[in-house]
Coordinates of C-alpha atoms and ligand atoms in Angstrom, one line a residue:
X1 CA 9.5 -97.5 -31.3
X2 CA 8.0 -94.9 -33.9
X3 CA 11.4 -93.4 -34.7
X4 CA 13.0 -96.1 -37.1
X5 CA 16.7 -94.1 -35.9
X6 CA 16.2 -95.1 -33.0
X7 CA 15.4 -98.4 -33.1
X8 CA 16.9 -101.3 -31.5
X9 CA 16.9 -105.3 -32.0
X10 CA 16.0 -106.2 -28.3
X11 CA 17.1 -109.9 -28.2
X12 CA 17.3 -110.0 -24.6
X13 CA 13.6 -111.2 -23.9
X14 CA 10.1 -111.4 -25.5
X15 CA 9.2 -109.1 -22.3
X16 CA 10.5 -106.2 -24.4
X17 CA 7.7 -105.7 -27.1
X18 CA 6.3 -102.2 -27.4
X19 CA 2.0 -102.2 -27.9
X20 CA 1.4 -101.8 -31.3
X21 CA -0.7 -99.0 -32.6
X22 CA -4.1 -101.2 -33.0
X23 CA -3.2 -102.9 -29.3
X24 CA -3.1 -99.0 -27.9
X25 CA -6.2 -97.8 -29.7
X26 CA -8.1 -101.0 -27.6
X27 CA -6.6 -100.1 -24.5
X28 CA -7.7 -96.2 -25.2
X29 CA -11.0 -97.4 -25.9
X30 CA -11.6 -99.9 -23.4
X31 CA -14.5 -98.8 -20.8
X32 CA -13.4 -99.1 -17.4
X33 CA -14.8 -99.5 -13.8
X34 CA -12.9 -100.0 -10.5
X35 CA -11.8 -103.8 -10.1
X36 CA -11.8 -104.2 -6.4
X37 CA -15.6 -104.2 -6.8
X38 CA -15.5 -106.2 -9.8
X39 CA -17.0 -103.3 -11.7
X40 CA -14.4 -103.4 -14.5
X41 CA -16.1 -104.6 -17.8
X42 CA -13.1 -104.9 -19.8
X43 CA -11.0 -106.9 -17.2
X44 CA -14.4 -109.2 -16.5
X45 CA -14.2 -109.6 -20.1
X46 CA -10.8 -110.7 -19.9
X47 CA -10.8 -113.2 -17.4
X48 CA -14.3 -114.6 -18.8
X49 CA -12.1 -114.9 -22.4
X50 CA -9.0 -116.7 -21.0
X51 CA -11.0 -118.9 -18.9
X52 CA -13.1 -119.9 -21.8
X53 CA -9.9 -120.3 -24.4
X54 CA -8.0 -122.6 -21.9
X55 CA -11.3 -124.6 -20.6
X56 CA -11.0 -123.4 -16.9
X57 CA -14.1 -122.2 -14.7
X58 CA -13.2 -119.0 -13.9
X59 CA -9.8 -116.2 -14.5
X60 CA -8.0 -113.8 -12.6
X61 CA -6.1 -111.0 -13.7
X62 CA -2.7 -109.9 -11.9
X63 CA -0.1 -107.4 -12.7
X64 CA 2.5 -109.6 -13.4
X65 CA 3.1 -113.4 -13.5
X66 CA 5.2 -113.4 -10.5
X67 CA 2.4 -112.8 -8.3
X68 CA -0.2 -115.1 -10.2
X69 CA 2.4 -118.0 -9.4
X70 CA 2.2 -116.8 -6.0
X71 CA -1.3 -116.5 -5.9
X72 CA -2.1 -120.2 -7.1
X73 CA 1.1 -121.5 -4.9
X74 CA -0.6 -120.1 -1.9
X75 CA -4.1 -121.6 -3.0
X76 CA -3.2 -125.1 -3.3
X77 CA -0.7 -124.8 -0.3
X78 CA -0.7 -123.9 3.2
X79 CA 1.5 -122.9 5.9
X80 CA 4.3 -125.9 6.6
X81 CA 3.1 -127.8 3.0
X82 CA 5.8 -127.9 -0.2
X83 CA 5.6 -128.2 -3.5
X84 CA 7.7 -130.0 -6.2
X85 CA 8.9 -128.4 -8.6
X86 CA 11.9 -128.4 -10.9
X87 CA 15.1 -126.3 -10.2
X88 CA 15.4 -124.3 -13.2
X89 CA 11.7 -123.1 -13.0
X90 CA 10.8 -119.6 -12.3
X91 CA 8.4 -120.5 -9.4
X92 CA 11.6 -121.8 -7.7
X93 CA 14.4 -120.1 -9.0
X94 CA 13.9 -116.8 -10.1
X95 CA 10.8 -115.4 -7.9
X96 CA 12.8 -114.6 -4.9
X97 CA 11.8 -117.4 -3.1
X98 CA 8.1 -116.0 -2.9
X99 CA 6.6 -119.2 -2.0
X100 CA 8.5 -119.2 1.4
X101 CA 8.9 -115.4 2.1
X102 CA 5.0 -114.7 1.9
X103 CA 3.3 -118.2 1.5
X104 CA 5.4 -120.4 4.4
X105 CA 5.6 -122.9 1.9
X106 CA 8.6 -125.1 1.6
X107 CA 10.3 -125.9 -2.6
X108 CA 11.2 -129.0 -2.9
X109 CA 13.4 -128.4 -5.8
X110 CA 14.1 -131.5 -8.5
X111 CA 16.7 -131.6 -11.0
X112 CA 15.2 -131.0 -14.7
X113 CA 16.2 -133.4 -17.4
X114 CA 17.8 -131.7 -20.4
X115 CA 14.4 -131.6 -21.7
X116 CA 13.2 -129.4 -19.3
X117 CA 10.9 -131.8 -18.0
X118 CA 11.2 -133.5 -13.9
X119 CA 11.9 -137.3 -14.3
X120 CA 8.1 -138.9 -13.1
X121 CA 10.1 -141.1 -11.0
X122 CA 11.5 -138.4 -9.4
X123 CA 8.1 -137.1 -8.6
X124 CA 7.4 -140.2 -7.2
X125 CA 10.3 -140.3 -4.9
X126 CA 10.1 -137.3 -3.8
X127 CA 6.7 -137.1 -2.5
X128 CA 6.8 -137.5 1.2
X129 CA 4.5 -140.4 3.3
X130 CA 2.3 -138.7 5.8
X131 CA 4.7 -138.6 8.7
X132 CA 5.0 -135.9 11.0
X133 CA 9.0 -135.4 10.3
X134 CA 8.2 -133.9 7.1
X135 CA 6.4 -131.0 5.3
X136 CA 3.1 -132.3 3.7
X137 CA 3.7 -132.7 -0.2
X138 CA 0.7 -131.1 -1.4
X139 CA 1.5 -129.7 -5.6
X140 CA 3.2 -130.6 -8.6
X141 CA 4.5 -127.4 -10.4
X142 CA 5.8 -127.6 -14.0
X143 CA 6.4 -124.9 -16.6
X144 CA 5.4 -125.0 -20.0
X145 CA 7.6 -123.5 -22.3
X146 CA 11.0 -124.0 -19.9
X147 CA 13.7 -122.4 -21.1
X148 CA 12.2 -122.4 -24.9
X149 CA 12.0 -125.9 -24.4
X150 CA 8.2 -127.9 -24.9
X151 CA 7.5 -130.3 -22.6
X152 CA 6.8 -133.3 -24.1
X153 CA 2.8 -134.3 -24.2
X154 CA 2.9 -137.8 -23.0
X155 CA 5.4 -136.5 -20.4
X156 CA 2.8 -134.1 -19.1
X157 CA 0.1 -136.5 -18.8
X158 CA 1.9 -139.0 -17.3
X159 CA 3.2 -136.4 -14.4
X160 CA 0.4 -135.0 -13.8
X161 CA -1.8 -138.0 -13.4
X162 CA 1.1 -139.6 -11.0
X163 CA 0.5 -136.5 -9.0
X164 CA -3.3 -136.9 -9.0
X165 CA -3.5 -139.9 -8.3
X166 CA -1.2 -139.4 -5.3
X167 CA -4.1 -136.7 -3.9
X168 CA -1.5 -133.9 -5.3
X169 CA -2.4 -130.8 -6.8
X170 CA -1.2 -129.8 -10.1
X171 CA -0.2 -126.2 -11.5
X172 CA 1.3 -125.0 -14.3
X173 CA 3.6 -121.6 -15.3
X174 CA 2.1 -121.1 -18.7
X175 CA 4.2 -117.9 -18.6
X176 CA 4.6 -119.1 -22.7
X177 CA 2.5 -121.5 -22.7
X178 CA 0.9 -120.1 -26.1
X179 CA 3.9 -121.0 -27.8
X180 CA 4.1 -124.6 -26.6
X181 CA 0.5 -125.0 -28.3
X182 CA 1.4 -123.5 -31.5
X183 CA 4.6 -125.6 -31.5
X184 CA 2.6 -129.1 -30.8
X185 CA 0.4 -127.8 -33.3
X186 CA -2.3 -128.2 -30.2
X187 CA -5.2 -126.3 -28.5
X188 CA -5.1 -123.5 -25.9
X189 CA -7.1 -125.9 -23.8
X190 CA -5.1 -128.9 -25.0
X191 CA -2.2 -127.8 -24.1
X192 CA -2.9 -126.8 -20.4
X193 CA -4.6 -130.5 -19.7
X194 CA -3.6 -132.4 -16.5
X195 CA -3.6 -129.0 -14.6
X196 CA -5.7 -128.0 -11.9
X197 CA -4.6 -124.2 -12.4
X198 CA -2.8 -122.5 -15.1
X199 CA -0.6 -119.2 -14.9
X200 CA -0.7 -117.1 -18.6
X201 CA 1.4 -114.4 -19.3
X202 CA 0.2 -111.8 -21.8
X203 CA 3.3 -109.6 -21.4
X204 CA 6.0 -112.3 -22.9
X205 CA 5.3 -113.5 -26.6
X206 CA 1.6 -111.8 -26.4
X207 CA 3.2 -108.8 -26.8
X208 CA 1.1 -107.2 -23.8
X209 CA 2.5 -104.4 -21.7
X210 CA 1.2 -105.6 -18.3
X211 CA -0.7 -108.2 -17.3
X212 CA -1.2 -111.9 -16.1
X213 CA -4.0 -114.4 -15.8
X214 CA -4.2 -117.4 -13.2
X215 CA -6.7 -119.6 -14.5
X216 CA -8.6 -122.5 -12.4
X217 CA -12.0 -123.6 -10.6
X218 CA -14.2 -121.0 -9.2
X219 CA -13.7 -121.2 -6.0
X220 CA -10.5 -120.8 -6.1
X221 CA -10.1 -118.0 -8.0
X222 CA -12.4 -116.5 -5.7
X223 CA -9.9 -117.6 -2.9
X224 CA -7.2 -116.4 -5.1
X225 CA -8.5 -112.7 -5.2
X226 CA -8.4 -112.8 -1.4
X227 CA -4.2 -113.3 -2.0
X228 CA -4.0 -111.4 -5.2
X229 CA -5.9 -108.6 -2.3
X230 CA -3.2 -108.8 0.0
X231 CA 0.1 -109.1 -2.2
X232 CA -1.3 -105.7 -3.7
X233 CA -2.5 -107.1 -6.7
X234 CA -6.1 -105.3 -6.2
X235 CA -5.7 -102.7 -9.1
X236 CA -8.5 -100.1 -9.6
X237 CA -9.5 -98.8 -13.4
X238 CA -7.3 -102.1 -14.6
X239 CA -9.4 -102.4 -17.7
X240 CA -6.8 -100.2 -19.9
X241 CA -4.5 -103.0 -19.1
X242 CA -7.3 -105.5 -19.1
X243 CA -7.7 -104.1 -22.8
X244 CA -4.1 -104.9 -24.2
X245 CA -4.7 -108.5 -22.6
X246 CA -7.4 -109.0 -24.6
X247 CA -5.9 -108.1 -27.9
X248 CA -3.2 -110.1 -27.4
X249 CA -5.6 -113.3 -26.7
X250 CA -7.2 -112.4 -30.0
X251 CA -4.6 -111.1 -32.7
X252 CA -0.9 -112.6 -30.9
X253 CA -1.1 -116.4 -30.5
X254 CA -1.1 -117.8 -34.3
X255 CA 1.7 -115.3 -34.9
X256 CA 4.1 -116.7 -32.4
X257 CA 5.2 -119.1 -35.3
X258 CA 6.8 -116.5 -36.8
X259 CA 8.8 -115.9 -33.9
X260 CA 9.4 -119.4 -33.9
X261 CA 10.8 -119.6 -37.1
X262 CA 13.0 -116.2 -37.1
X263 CA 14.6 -118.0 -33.9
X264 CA 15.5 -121.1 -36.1
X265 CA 17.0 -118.9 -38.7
X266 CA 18.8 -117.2 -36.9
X267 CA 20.3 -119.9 -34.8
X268 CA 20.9 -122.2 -37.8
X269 CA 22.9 -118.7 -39.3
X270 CA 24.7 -118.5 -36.3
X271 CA 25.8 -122.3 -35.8
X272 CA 28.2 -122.0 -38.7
X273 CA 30.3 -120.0 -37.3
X274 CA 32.8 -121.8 -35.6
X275 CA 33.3 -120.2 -32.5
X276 CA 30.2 -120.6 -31.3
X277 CA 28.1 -123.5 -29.8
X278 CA 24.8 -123.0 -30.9
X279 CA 21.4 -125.3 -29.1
X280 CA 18.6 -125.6 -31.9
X281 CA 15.6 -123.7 -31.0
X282 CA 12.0 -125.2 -30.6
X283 CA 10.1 -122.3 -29.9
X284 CA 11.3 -118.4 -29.6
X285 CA 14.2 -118.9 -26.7
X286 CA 18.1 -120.8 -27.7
X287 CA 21.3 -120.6 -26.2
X288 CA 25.1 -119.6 -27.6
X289 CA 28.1 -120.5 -26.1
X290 CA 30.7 -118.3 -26.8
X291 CA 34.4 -117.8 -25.5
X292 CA 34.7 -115.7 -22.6
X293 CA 37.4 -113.3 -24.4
X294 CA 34.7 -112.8 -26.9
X295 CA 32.1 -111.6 -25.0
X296 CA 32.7 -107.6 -24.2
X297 CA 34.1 -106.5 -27.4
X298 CA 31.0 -108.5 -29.0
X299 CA 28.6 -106.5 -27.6
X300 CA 30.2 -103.4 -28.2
X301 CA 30.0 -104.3 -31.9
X302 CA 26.4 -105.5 -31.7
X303 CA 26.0 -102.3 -29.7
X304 CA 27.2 -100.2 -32.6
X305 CA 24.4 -101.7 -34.9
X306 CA 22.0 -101.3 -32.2
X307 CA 21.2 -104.6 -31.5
X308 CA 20.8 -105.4 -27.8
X309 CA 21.2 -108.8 -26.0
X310 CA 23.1 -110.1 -22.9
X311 CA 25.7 -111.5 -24.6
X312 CA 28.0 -113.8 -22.3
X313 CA 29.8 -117.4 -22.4
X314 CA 26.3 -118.9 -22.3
X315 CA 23.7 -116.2 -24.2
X316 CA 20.2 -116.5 -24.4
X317 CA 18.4 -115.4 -27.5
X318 CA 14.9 -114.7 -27.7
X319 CA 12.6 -113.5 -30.7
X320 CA 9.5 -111.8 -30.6
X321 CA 7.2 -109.9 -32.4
X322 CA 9.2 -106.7 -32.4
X323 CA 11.9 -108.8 -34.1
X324 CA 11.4 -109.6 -37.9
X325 CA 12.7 -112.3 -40.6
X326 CA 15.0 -108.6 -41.8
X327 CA 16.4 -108.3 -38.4
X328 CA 17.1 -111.4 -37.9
X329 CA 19.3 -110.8 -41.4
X330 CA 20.8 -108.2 -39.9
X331 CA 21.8 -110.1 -36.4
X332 CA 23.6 -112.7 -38.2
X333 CA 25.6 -110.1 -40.4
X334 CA 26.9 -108.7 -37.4
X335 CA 28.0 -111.4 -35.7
X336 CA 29.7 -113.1 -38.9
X337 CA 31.5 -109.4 -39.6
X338 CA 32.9 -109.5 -35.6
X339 CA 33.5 -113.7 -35.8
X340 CA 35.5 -113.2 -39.3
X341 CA 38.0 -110.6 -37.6
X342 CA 38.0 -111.9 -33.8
X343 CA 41.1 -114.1 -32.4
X344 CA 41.5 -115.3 -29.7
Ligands
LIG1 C1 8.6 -118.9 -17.1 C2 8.3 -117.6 -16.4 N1 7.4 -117.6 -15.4 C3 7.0 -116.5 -14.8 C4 7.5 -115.3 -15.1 C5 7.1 -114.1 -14.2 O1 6.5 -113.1 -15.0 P1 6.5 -111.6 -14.5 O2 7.8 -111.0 -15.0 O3 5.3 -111.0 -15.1 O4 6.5 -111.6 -13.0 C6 8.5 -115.2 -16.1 C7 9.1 -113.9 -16.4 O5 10.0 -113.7 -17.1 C8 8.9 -116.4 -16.8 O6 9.8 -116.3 -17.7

């Protein structure tokens, strides 16, 4: 936001970044061609880039990472086949039941553990013998970050070889899966290991303003673009987009420590004041609990120092890279001023 009086500190989601000034000048400059026919250089660029960064064969770009999930759901399952998958993960819970609507695939939802991860022995439970009372259990879908949370590395492996070598198909909403590498301190390609296919948003931490990249073997990204085709994913001159993507790749991973560590600061801030219940952050994402009675008059005083975020009994925070080490100052100012005068 160019005019600094109008500025806001957007804690409501890393989805809110504007493109920065460099990011816009790529996107201007990026040449173009229509995508349908594969003609666009910048998004062939793209997909060529991410699939090389995360060790995959080939990439797809999509508008958003709703429909890659989709797209890669639909790949590795057909009509009357389910997928595992945990029941706080997008995929399942917050994609309006996509999967079944448009894919006539049946969730099979598992509780996560409080580390965000699905116990391996409930993966091995719930896959279902091949009998004809019950769907055919055909993928394994994890997210990596969940909730802010990492899962753990020998977690992953474990997982994801149980589900191979029980002829499942593995996937994985990488919708911040950047920050789970530069948390573990690990590779792009590292980090996405164990998966069959990977779904990368560019618009969350990346800072992109569009954008999405399934990630997988050829063929069936070439399958994919048949889905991404019919979900009205096929976008024309998509290389301005494309463009943004790419910057992001290249300028907007490393930094995501920063956003890492302005969510520890201000969550450490924040836990000393007593009326709130504060989690402890390991990437860009925490939680505060906060009385009910709190909640309105809280974010009318926020409000006033324009500082957005969806404050209620259980609040989710969320830095990013249009939120600095200052702001973050400034966050925790105004909720010890409201704390210090607030009774219940
Ligand atoms: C973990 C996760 N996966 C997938 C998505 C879907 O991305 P999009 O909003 O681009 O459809 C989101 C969006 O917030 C997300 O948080």
């Amino acid at each position: 936001m160019s005019d600094h009086h109008e500025r806001w500190i957007d804690l409501r989601s890393d989805t809110v970044t504007q493109p920065s000034a460099a990011m816009r000048a790529a996107m201007s400059a990026a040449p173009v061609g229509d995508d349908v026919y594969g003609d666009d250089p910048t998004v062939n660029r793209l997909q060529d880039v991410a699939a090389e960064l995360f060790g995959y064969e080939a990439g797809l770009f999509a508008p958003s990472g709703t429909q890659t999930n989709l797209i890669a759901l639909m790949g590795h399952c057909g009509r009357g086949d389910e997928y595992l998958v945990g029941q706080e993960a997008h995929t399942y819970k917050y994609e309006g039941g996509g999967a079944a609507v448009l894919g006539s695939i049946q969730p099979q939802p598992i509780a996560n553990q409080p580390d965000g991860s699905i116990a391996v022995e409930d993966i091995a439970a719930y896959i279902k013998p091949d009998d004809m009372h019950f769907a055919r259990t055909r993928l394994l879908a994890l997210e990596n970050t969940i909730g802010g949370r990492v899962l753990p590395r020998d977690y992953v492996k474990a997982a994801t070889g149980l589900a191979h070598a029980q002829g499942l198909a593995t996937h994985l909403d990488g919708a911040r899966v950047c920050n789970a590498a530069v948390k573990q301190g690990v590779s792009l390609r590292e980090i996405v290991a164990g998966f069959d296919t990977v779904s990368v948003c560019l618009s969350k931490g990346l800072g992109a303003p569009i954008g999405s990249v399934l990630l997988g073997p050829k063929a069936f990204v070439e399958q994919g673009k048949r889905w991404r085709k019919m979900l009205g994913g096929g976008m024309r001159q998509a290389g301005v987009i494309a463009a943004a993507g790419l910057y992001a790749l290249e300028h907007n991973v490393e930094r995501l420590a920063d956003d890492h560590a302005n969510a520890a600061a201000l969550s450490s801030g924040l836990a000393r004041i007593d009326a709130l219940q504060v989690t402890t952050p390991q990437t860009n994402i925490f939680y505060v609990d906060m009385p009910a009675a709190a909640c309105a008059p809280l974010a009318q005083a926020l409000a006033r120092q324009r500082i957005r975020a969806t404050i209620g009994p259980h609040t989710r925070l969320v830095t990013h890279l249009d939120v600095s080490a200052e702001d973050v100052q400034k966050v925790l100012q105004a909720f010890q001023t409201f704390f210090q005068d607030w009774r219940a």
